[in-house]
Short mmCIF file of C-alpha atoms in Angstrom, two decimals:
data_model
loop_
_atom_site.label_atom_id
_atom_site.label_comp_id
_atom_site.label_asym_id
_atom_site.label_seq_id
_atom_site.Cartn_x
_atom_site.Cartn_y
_atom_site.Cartn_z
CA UNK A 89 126.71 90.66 11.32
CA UNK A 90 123.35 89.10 11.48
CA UNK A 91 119.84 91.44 11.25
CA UNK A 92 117.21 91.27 13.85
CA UNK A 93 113.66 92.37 13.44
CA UNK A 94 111.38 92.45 16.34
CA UNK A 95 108.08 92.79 14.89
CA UNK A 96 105.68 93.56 17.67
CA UNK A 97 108.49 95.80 19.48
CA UNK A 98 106.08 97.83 21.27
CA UNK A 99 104.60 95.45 23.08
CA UNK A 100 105.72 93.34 26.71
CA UNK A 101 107.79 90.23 25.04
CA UNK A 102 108.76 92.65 22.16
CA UNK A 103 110.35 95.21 24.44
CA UNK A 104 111.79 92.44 26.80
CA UNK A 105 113.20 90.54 23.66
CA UNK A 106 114.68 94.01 22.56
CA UNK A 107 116.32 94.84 25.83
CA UNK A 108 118.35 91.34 26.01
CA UNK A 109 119.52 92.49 22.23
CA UNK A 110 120.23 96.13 22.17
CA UNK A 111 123.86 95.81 24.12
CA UNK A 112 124.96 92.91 21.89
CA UNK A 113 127.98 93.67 19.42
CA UNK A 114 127.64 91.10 17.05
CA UNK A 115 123.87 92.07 15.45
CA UNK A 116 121.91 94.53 14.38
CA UNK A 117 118.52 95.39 15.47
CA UNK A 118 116.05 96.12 12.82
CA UNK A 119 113.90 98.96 14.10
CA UNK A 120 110.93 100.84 12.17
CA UNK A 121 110.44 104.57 12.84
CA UNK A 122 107.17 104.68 15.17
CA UNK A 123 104.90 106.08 12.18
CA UNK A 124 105.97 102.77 10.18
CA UNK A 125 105.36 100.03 12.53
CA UNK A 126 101.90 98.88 11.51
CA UNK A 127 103.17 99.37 7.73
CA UNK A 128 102.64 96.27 5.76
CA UNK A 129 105.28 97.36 3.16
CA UNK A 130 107.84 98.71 5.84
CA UNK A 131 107.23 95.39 7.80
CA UNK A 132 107.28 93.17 4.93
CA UNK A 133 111.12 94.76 3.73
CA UNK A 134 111.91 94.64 8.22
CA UNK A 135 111.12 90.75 7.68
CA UNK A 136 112.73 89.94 4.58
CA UNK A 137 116.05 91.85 5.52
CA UNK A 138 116.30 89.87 9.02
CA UNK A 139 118.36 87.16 9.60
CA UNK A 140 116.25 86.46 12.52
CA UNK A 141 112.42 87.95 13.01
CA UNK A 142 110.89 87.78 15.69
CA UNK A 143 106.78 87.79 15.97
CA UNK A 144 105.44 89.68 19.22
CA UNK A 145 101.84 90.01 18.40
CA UNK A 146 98.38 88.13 18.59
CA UNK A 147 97.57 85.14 16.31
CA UNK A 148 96.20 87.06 13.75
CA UNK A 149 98.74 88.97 13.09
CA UNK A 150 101.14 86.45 13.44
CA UNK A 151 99.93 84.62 10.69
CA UNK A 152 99.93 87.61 8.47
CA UNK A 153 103.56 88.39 9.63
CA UNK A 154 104.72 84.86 7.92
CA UNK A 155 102.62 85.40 4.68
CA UNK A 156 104.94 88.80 4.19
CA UNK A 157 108.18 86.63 4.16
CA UNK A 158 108.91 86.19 0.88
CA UNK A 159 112.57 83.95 1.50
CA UNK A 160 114.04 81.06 2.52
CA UNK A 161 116.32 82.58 4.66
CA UNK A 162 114.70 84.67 7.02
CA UNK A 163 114.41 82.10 10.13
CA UNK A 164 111.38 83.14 12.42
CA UNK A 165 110.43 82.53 15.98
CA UNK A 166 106.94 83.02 16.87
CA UNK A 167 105.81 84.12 20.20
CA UNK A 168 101.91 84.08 19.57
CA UNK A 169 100.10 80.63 20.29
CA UNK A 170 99.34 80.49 16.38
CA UNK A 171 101.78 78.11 15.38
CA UNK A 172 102.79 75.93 18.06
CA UNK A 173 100.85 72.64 16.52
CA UNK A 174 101.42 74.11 13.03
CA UNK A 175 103.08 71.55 10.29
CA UNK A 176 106.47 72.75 9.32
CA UNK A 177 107.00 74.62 12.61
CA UNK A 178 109.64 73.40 15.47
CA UNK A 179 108.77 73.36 18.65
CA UNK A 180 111.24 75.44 20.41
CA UNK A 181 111.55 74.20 23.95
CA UNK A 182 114.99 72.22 24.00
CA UNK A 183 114.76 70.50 26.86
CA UNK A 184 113.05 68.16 25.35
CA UNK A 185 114.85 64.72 23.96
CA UNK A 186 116.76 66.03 20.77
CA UNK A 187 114.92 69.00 20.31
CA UNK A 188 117.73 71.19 20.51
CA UNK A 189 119.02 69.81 17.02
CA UNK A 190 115.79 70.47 15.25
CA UNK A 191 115.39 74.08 16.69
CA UNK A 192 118.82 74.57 15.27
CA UNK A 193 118.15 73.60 12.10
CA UNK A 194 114.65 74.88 11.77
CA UNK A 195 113.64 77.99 9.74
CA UNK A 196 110.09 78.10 11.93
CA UNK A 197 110.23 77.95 15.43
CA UNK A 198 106.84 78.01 17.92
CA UNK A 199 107.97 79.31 21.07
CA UNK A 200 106.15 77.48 23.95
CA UNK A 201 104.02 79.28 25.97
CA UNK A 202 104.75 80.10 29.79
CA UNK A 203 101.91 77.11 30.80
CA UNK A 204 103.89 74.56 29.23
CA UNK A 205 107.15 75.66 29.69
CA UNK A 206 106.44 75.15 33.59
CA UNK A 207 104.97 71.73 33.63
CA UNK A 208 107.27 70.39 31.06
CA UNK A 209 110.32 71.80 33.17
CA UNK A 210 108.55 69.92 36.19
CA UNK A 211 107.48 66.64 34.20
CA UNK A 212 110.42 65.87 31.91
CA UNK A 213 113.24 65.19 34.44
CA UNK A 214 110.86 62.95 36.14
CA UNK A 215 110.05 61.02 32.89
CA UNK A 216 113.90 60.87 32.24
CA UNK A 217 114.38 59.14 36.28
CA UNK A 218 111.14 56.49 35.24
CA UNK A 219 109.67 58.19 37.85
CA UNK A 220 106.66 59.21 35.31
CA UNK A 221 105.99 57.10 32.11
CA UNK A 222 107.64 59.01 29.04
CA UNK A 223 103.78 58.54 27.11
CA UNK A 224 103.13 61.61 29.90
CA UNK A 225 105.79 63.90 28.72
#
């Protein structure tokens, strides 16, 4: 059964991210007692047990979220803006021409932001018809 840590539970995406979860049967969400949460040790073990972590916090912390993964294994997706343009980090918006493959084979993933999710929703179907060059996509 696969492990999911939500670090950053507490706040909006965290809690939203957790509510789509909690029902499911086939995982198992990581939680840290509310005393522990801003533990770097209890955080650190959280992220290196997941299967899946998930980063719900500002940049800064973001960053110092991936620097306590200490595996290979561990795949995380990043809601902050701190590694969308970051080498080694996948992009995670599928729509876009073969994308989906890389998410799924990515360890990293950037989750876009709510700005470019929109426009690319609106821009890439229009690219696809050569109604838009693709350079614009």
């Amino acid at each position: 059964m696969a492990k999911v840590y939500i670090d950053g539970s507490a706040g909006t995406t965290g809690l939203r991210i957790h509510e789509r979860l909690a029902g499911r049967r086939d995982l198992t969400l990581l939680q840290l007692p509310e005393a522990e949460r801003k533990n770097i040790q209890a955080r650190s073990q959280a992220l290196n047990e997941a299967d899946v972590a998930f980063l719900c916090l500002p940049d800064e912390a973001a960053v110092e979220a991936v620097s306590l993964v200490h595996n290979e294994r561990t795949v995380l997706i990043d809601t902050s803006t701190a590694h969308r343009v970051q080498a080694g980090w996948t992009y995670g918006f599928p729509e876009l021409p073969g994308q989906r493959e890389r998410i799924a084979a990515s360890r990293r993933i950037a989750n876009p932001g709510c700005f470019a999710t929109s426009i690319n929703l609106a821009l890439i179907p229009l690219a696809a018809a050569g109604i838009l060059p693709e350079e614009v996509t």
